[in-house]
mmCIF file of C-alpha atoms in Angstrom:
data_model
loop_
_atom_site.group_PDB
_atom_site.id
_atom_site.type_symbol
_atom_site.label_atom_id
_atom_site.label_comp_id
_atom_site.label_asym_id
_atom_site.label_seq_id
_atom_site.Cartn_x
_atom_site.Cartn_y
_atom_site.Cartn_z
ATOM 1 C CA MET A 120 69.248 8.153 -28.615
ATOM 2 C CA SER A 121 65.586 7.186 -29.040
ATOM 3 C CA ASP A 122 62.888 9.542 -30.207
ATOM 4 C CA PRO A 123 61.007 10.962 -27.138
ATOM 5 C CA LYS A 124 57.863 11.683 -29.113
ATOM 6 C CA PRO A 125 56.199 8.263 -28.668
ATOM 7 C CA LEU A 126 56.621 8.567 -24.874
ATOM 8 C CA ASP A 127 55.249 12.099 -24.926
ATOM 9 C CA SER A 128 52.332 10.846 -26.976
ATOM 10 C CA GLN A 129 51.604 8.137 -24.414
ATOM 11 C CA LYS A 130 51.684 10.646 -21.571
ATOM 12 C CA GLU A 131 49.324 12.944 -23.430
ATOM 13 C CA SER A 132 46.938 10.041 -24.069
ATOM 14 C CA ALA A 133 46.995 9.207 -20.362
ATOM 15 C CA ARG A 134 46.250 12.839 -19.477
ATOM 16 C CA VAL A 135 43.314 12.921 -21.921
ATOM 17 C CA ALA A 136 41.919 9.701 -20.487
ATOM 18 C CA ALA A 137 42.208 11.080 -16.962
ATOM 19 C CA ARG A 138 40.443 14.295 -17.971
ATOM 20 C CA ARG A 139 37.660 12.310 -19.614
ATOM 21 C CA GLY A 140 37.258 10.186 -16.516
ATOM 22 C CA PHE A 141 37.036 13.266 -14.323
ATOM 23 C CA LEU A 142 34.534 14.943 -16.633
ATOM 24 C CA GLY A 143 32.456 11.788 -16.696
ATOM 25 C CA VAL A 144 32.266 11.713 -12.902
ATOM 26 C CA ALA A 145 31.544 15.431 -12.757
ATOM 27 C CA ALA A 146 28.791 15.065 -15.353
ATOM 28 C CA ALA A 147 27.227 12.214 -13.393
ATOM 29 C CA GLY A 148 27.245 14.369 -10.268
ATOM 30 C CA LEU A 149 25.660 17.237 -12.197
ATOM 31 C CA VAL A 150 22.891 14.953 -13.455
ATOM 32 C CA GLY A 151 22.251 13.843 -9.882
ATOM 33 C CA VAL A 152 21.783 17.472 -8.868
ATOM 34 C CA MET A 153 19.640 18.410 -11.852
ATOM 35 C CA LEU A 154 17.300 15.455 -11.480
ATOM 36 C CA ALA A 155 16.968 15.604 -7.704
ATOM 37 C CA PRO A 156 15.033 14.493 -5.811
ATOM 38 C CA GLY A 157 14.031 11.610 -8.089
ATOM 39 C CA ILE A 158 17.507 10.428 -8.982
ATOM 40 C CA ARG A 159 18.688 11.003 -5.434
ATOM 41 C CA LEU A 160 16.335 8.286 -4.249
ATOM 42 C CA ILE A 161 18.068 5.764 -6.496
ATOM 43 C CA GLU A 162 21.508 6.869 -5.370
ATOM 44 C CA ILE A 163 20.561 6.553 -1.723
ATOM 45 C CA ALA A 164 18.946 3.186 -2.361
ATOM 46 C CA GLN A 165 22.223 1.857 -3.735
ATOM 47 C CA ALA A 166 24.321 3.285 -0.911
ATOM 48 C CA ALA A 167 24.456 0.072 1.087
ATOM 49 C CA THR A 168 27.486 1.175 3.111
ATOM 50 C CA ILE A 169 25.945 4.291 4.659
ATOM 51 C CA ASP A 170 26.071 4.269 8.439
ATOM 52 C CA LYS A 171 23.413 5.534 10.840
ATOM 53 C CA SER A 172 25.058 8.929 11.237
ATOM 54 C CA THR A 173 24.517 9.664 7.549
ATOM 55 C CA PRO A 174 21.102 10.709 6.195
ATOM 56 C CA GLY A 175 19.695 8.247 3.713
ATOM 57 C CA ALA A 176 19.116 4.530 3.486
ATOM 58 C CA ASN A 177 20.807 2.261 5.997
ATOM 59 C CA PRO A 178 20.858 -1.487 5.294
ATOM 60 C CA LYS A 179 20.768 -2.210 9.028
ATOM 61 C CA VAL A 180 17.419 -0.430 9.387
ATOM 62 C CA ARG A 181 13.917 -1.519 8.457
ATOM 63 C CA TRP A 182 11.445 1.311 8.789
ATOM 64 C CA GLY A 183 7.927 0.348 9.779
ATOM 65 C CA MET A 184 4.742 1.517 11.422
ATOM 66 C CA LEU A 185 2.395 0.190 14.091
ATOM 67 C CA ILE A 186 -1.195 1.415 13.894
ATOM 68 C CA ASP A 187 -3.371 0.975 16.992
ATOM 69 C CA THR A 188 -6.920 0.763 15.661
ATOM 70 C CA THR A 189 -8.326 0.964 19.206
ATOM 71 C CA LYS A 190 -7.137 4.591 19.250
ATOM 72 C CA CYS A 191 -8.150 5.370 15.664
ATOM 73 C CA THR A 192 -11.413 7.307 15.734
ATOM 74 C CA PRO A 193 -14.008 6.712 12.990
ATOM 75 C CA GLY A 194 -14.403 9.848 10.905
ATOM 76 C CA CYS A 195 -10.989 11.241 11.877
ATOM 77 C CA THR A 196 -8.900 12.143 8.840
ATOM 78 C CA ASP A 197 -5.989 13.961 10.463
ATOM 79 C CA CYS A 198 -3.460 11.542 8.957
ATOM 80 C CA VAL A 199 -4.986 11.851 5.489
ATOM 81 C CA LYS A 200 -4.998 15.649 5.595
ATOM 82 C CA ALA A 201 -1.393 15.740 6.772
ATOM 83 C CA CYS A 202 -0.326 13.449 3.926
ATOM 84 C CA ASN A 203 -2.126 15.576 1.353
ATOM 85 C CA THR A 204 -0.545 18.769 2.655
ATOM 86 C CA GLU A 205 2.976 17.346 2.923
ATOM 87 C CA ASN A 206 3.001 15.781 -0.534
ATOM 88 C CA GLY A 207 0.924 18.300 -2.500
ATOM 89 C CA LEU A 208 -2.123 16.061 -3.017
ATOM 90 C CA SER A 209 -5.552 17.570 -3.548
ATOM 91 C CA GLY A 210 -7.328 15.132 -1.281
ATOM 92 C CA GLY A 211 -9.610 13.345 -3.706
ATOM 93 C CA THR A 212 -11.582 16.367 -4.882
ATOM 94 C CA LYS A 213 -11.592 14.872 -8.390
ATOM 95 C CA SER A 214 -12.340 11.335 -9.505
ATOM 96 C CA THR A 215 -8.876 11.083 -11.044
ATOM 97 C CA ASP A 216 -7.045 12.376 -7.972
ATOM 98 C CA THR A 217 -4.592 10.133 -6.191
ATOM 99 C CA GLN A 218 -4.644 9.372 -2.481
ATOM 100 C CA TRP A 219 -1.587 7.972 -0.755
ATOM 101 C CA ILE A 220 -3.364 7.130 2.490
ATOM 102 C CA ARG A 221 -7.068 6.452 2.982
ATOM 103 C CA LYS A 222 -9.294 5.690 5.944
ATOM 104 C CA ILE A 223 -11.454 2.596 5.704
ATOM 105 C CA GLU A 224 -13.973 1.040 8.075
ATOM 106 C CA ILE A 225 -14.284 -2.662 8.710
ATOM 107 C CA LYS A 226 -17.230 -4.336 10.412
ATOM 108 C CA GLU A 227 -17.176 -7.548 12.404
ATOM 109 C CA ILE A 228 -20.001 -9.668 11.003
ATOM 110 C CA HIS A 229 -20.861 -11.467 14.233
ATOM 111 C CA THR A 230 -20.610 -8.560 16.692
ATOM 112 C CA GLY A 231 -21.336 -5.588 14.452
ATOM 113 C CA LYS A 232 -18.244 -3.836 15.833
ATOM 114 C CA ILE A 233 -16.904 -1.172 13.469
ATOM 115 C CA GLN A 234 -13.245 -0.245 13.357
ATOM 116 C CA SER A 235 -11.558 2.566 11.470
ATOM 117 C CA LEU A 236 -8.025 2.281 10.166
ATOM 118 C CA PRO A 237 -5.709 4.012 7.709
ATOM 119 C CA VAL A 238 -4.379 2.011 4.761
ATOM 120 C CA MET A 239 -1.446 2.979 2.597
ATOM 121 C CA CYS A 240 1.454 1.293 0.802
ATOM 122 C CA GLN A 241 2.492 -1.471 3.186
ATOM 123 C CA HIS A 242 6.186 -1.286 2.202
ATOM 124 C CA CYS A 243 6.494 -5.040 1.911
ATOM 125 C CA ALA A 244 9.738 -6.936 2.395
ATOM 126 C CA GLU A 245 8.779 -8.905 -0.730
ATOM 127 C CA PRO A 246 6.896 -6.246 -2.738
ATOM 128 C CA PRO A 247 4.862 -7.638 -5.670
ATOM 129 C CA CYS A 248 4.962 -4.210 -7.329
ATOM 130 C CA VAL A 249 8.746 -4.425 -7.620
ATOM 131 C CA ASP A 250 8.604 -7.974 -8.988
ATOM 132 C CA VAL A 251 6.339 -7.064 -11.920
ATOM 133 C CA CYS A 252 7.827 -3.680 -12.868
ATOM 134 C CA PRO A 253 9.446 -4.027 -16.334
ATOM 135 C CA THR A 254 11.706 -0.965 -16.040
ATOM 136 C CA GLY A 255 12.905 -1.058 -12.446
ATOM 137 C CA ALA A 256 10.933 2.097 -11.641
ATOM 138 C CA SER A 257 9.391 0.345 -8.646
ATOM 139 C CA PHE A 258 12.172 -0.419 -6.206
ATOM 140 C CA LYS A 259 12.813 -1.071 -2.534
ATOM 141 C CA ARG A 260 15.483 0.845 -0.666
ATOM 142 C CA VAL A 261 17.852 -1.079 1.550
ATOM 143 C CA ASP A 262 15.936 0.249 4.581
ATOM 144 C CA GLY A 263 12.667 -1.262 3.335
ATOM 145 C CA ILE A 264 10.939 1.829 1.922
ATOM 146 C CA VAL A 265 9.265 1.048 -1.422
ATOM 147 C CA LEU A 266 9.340 3.883 -3.961
ATOM 148 C CA VAL A 267 8.723 4.747 -7.619
ATOM 149 C CA ASP A 268 11.401 6.421 -9.721
ATOM 150 C CA LYS A 269 9.400 8.831 -11.907
ATOM 151 C CA HIS A 270 12.230 8.982 -14.451
ATOM 152 C CA LEU A 271 11.839 5.283 -15.222
ATOM 153 C CA CYS A 272 8.071 4.781 -14.808
ATOM 154 C CA ILE A 273 6.341 4.257 -18.179
ATOM 155 C CA GLY A 274 2.824 4.127 -16.735
ATOM 156 C CA CYS A 275 2.167 0.487 -17.611
ATOM 157 C CA ARG A 276 0.340 0.045 -14.260
ATOM 158 C CA TYR A 277 1.446 -3.547 -13.783
ATOM 159 C CA CYS A 278 2.365 -2.594 -10.207
ATOM 160 C CA MET A 279 -1.167 -1.346 -9.551
ATOM 161 C CA MET A 280 -2.572 -4.701 -10.583
ATOM 162 C CA ALA A 281 -0.011 -6.589 -8.509
ATOM 163 C CA CYS A 282 -0.540 -4.628 -5.284
ATOM 164 C CA PRO A 283 -2.950 -6.559 -3.022
ATOM 165 C CA TYR A 284 -3.641 -3.436 -0.948
ATOM 166 C CA LYS A 285 -4.808 -1.166 -3.788
ATOM 167 C CA ALA A 286 -2.241 1.316 -2.554
ATOM 168 C CA ARG A 287 -1.030 2.680 -5.883
ATOM 169 C CA SER A 288 -2.606 5.317 -8.096
ATOM 170 C CA PHE A 289 -2.088 6.571 -11.634
ATOM 171 C CA VAL A 290 -1.652 10.280 -12.360
ATOM 172 C CA HIS A 291 -4.098 11.139 -15.147
ATOM 173 C CA GLU A 292 -3.625 14.897 -15.338
ATOM 174 C CA PRO A 293 -0.743 17.400 -15.383
ATOM 175 C CA ILE A 294 0.529 18.364 -11.936
ATOM 176 C CA ASP A 295 1.155 22.003 -11.044
ATOM 177 C CA ASN A 296 2.782 23.534 -7.968
ATOM 178 C CA GLN A 297 4.525 20.338 -6.945
ATOM 179 C CA LYS A 298 6.337 19.974 -3.651
ATOM 180 C CA PRO A 299 10.127 19.754 -4.181
ATOM 181 C CA ASP A 300 10.362 16.717 -1.918
ATOM 182 C CA ALA A 301 7.481 14.839 -3.577
ATOM 183 C CA PRO A 302 8.073 14.672 -7.348
ATOM 184 C CA ARG A 303 4.987 13.679 -9.336
ATOM 185 C CA GLY A 304 4.118 13.488 -13.013
ATOM 186 C CA LYS A 305 1.310 12.772 -15.436
ATOM 187 C CA GLY A 306 1.420 9.254 -16.799
ATOM 188 C CA THR A 307 3.251 7.779 -13.815
ATOM 189 C CA VAL A 308 2.241 5.676 -10.831
ATOM 190 C CA GLU A 309 2.631 6.846 -7.252
ATOM 191 C CA SER A 310 1.957 5.771 -3.685
ATOM 192 C CA CYS A 311 2.893 6.452 -0.065
ATOM 193 C CA THR A 312 6.628 7.054 0.349
ATOM 194 C CA LEU A 313 6.559 7.048 4.160
ATOM 195 C CA CYS A 314 7.594 10.681 3.664
ATOM 196 C CA VAL A 315 11.070 9.445 2.785
ATOM 197 C CA HIS A 316 12.385 13.014 2.617
ATOM 198 C CA LYS A 317 11.422 13.518 6.258
ATOM 199 C CA VAL A 318 12.708 10.122 7.331
ATOM 200 C CA ASP A 319 16.100 10.905 5.793
ATOM 201 C CA ARG A 320 16.188 14.031 7.961
ATOM 202 C CA GLY A 321 15.522 11.995 11.086
ATOM 203 C CA GLU A 322 11.834 12.924 11.268
ATOM 204 C CA SER A 323 8.633 10.869 11.304
ATOM 205 C CA PRO A 324 6.166 10.673 8.377
ATOM 206 C CA ALA A 325 3.619 13.490 8.260
ATOM 207 C CA CYS A 326 0.704 11.184 9.120
ATOM 208 C CA VAL A 327 2.413 9.961 12.293
ATOM 209 C CA SER A 328 3.311 13.479 13.416
ATOM 210 C CA ALA A 329 -0.247 14.714 12.810
ATOM 211 C CA CYS A 330 -1.771 11.808 14.721
ATOM 212 C CA SER A 331 0.538 12.493 17.648
ATOM 213 C CA ALA A 332 -0.051 16.259 17.578
ATOM 214 C CA ALA A 333 -3.820 15.682 17.683
ATOM 215 C CA GLY A 334 -3.402 13.578 20.816
ATOM 216 C CA HIS A 335 -4.590 10.306 19.271
ATOM 217 C CA GLY A 336 -1.309 8.397 19.496
ATOM 218 C CA ALA A 337 -2.584 5.725 17.126
ATOM 219 C CA MET A 338 0.517 5.592 14.912
ATOM 220 C CA GLU A 339 4.034 4.589 15.935
ATOM 221 C CA PHE A 340 6.964 4.835 13.509
ATOM 222 C CA GLY A 341 10.450 3.432 13.897
ATOM 223 C CA ASP A 342 13.086 0.828 13.164
ATOM 224 C CA LEU A 343 11.686 -2.694 13.251
ATOM 225 C CA ASN A 344 15.218 -4.114 13.264
ATOM 226 C CA ASP A 345 16.195 -2.237 16.424
ATOM 227 C CA TYR A 346 15.280 -4.426 19.393
ATOM 228 C CA ASN A 347 15.303 -1.407 21.710
ATOM 229 C CA SER A 348 13.273 0.967 19.512
ATOM 230 C CA ALA A 349 9.902 2.132 20.814
ATOM 231 C CA ILE A 350 8.037 0.400 17.991
ATOM 232 C CA SER A 351 9.806 -2.927 18.582
ATOM 233 C CA LYS A 352 9.044 -2.796 22.296
ATOM 234 C CA ARG A 353 5.413 -1.955 21.571
ATOM 235 C CA ILE A 354 5.068 -4.854 19.130
ATOM 236 C CA ARG A 355 6.431 -7.211 21.782
ATOM 237 C CA ASP A 356 3.969 -5.899 24.367
ATOM 238 C CA ILE A 357 0.750 -6.058 22.343
ATOM 239 C CA GLN A 358 -0.858 -8.258 19.724
ATOM 240 C CA SER A 359 -0.352 -7.030 16.181
ATOM 241 C CA THR A 360 -0.973 -8.383 12.720
ATOM 242 C CA GLN A 361 -0.263 -7.626 9.085
ATOM 243 C CA LEU A 362 -2.943 -7.103 6.459
ATOM 244 C CA ARG A 363 -3.197 -10.250 4.330
ATOM 245 C CA ALA A 364 -0.331 -11.919 6.149
ATOM 246 C CA ASP A 365 -1.272 -15.069 4.238
ATOM 247 C CA LEU A 366 0.271 -13.585 1.088
ATOM 248 C CA LYS A 367 3.752 -13.861 2.631
ATOM 249 C CA VAL A 368 4.876 -10.439 1.393
ATOM 250 C CA ASP A 369 5.809 -9.353 4.943
ATOM 251 C CA PRO A 370 4.454 -5.773 5.156
ATOM 252 C CA SER A 371 6.266 -3.210 7.305
ATOM 253 C CA ILE A 372 2.929 -1.812 8.505
ATOM 254 C CA ARG A 373 1.447 -3.624 11.519
ATOM 255 C CA TYR A 374 -2.036 -3.221 12.994
ATOM 256 C CA HIS A 375 -3.242 -3.717 16.546
ATOM 257 C CA GLY A 376 -6.874 -4.369 17.393
ATOM 258 C CA ILE A 377 -8.061 -6.067 14.202
#
């Protein structure tokens, strides 16, 4: 009769390996919880099989925005204030402060007509910021939202130089009293997230909600890939354009009236 010890030893080795595998998975889950919400953004970005009933990124969706400049009033900053409040920004009270959305005015040389419009990260389909990032901190979710993973950002600012819309800012000073849904950090780059935390809950970005609540109705948010969505219907009904469409980066933000 053969010695049973070698077989017992093999079984024990298998049990140890199984325990290690379980602990490894459990540890990974714990890290995801401890580092949320930053690491959660990455996990959602990689979840390409999520369906529409599940909060998070959906590869069938492309989130975008249509801004009607004919309804955007010069001097109105409702969208900017809402963004600052939602994401814990100070609103440009210091020269080193960041601003995720800003109002600019453009003037038609021949007619003298002045138009006011908000400009933020354009959430490009081919984002230059992602192309130049050496660490992968700048990334695009499968639903088109472009984000920065603060755990990977080394503050090199290559993305700031690559962005043709000047939509990214560098955090120069320590950040206190941060909003749980909008992680920020000194020495990192940041920009508009389309209020991804709200979008994942089925809500609109803060700027869009504020514009609607104020009765302006200048900002429409929705799924550009959905033929029957309100934003898709609106884009079919009116003329719209992308800022610097000649660059072929295909922004998700469209403008009417410019």
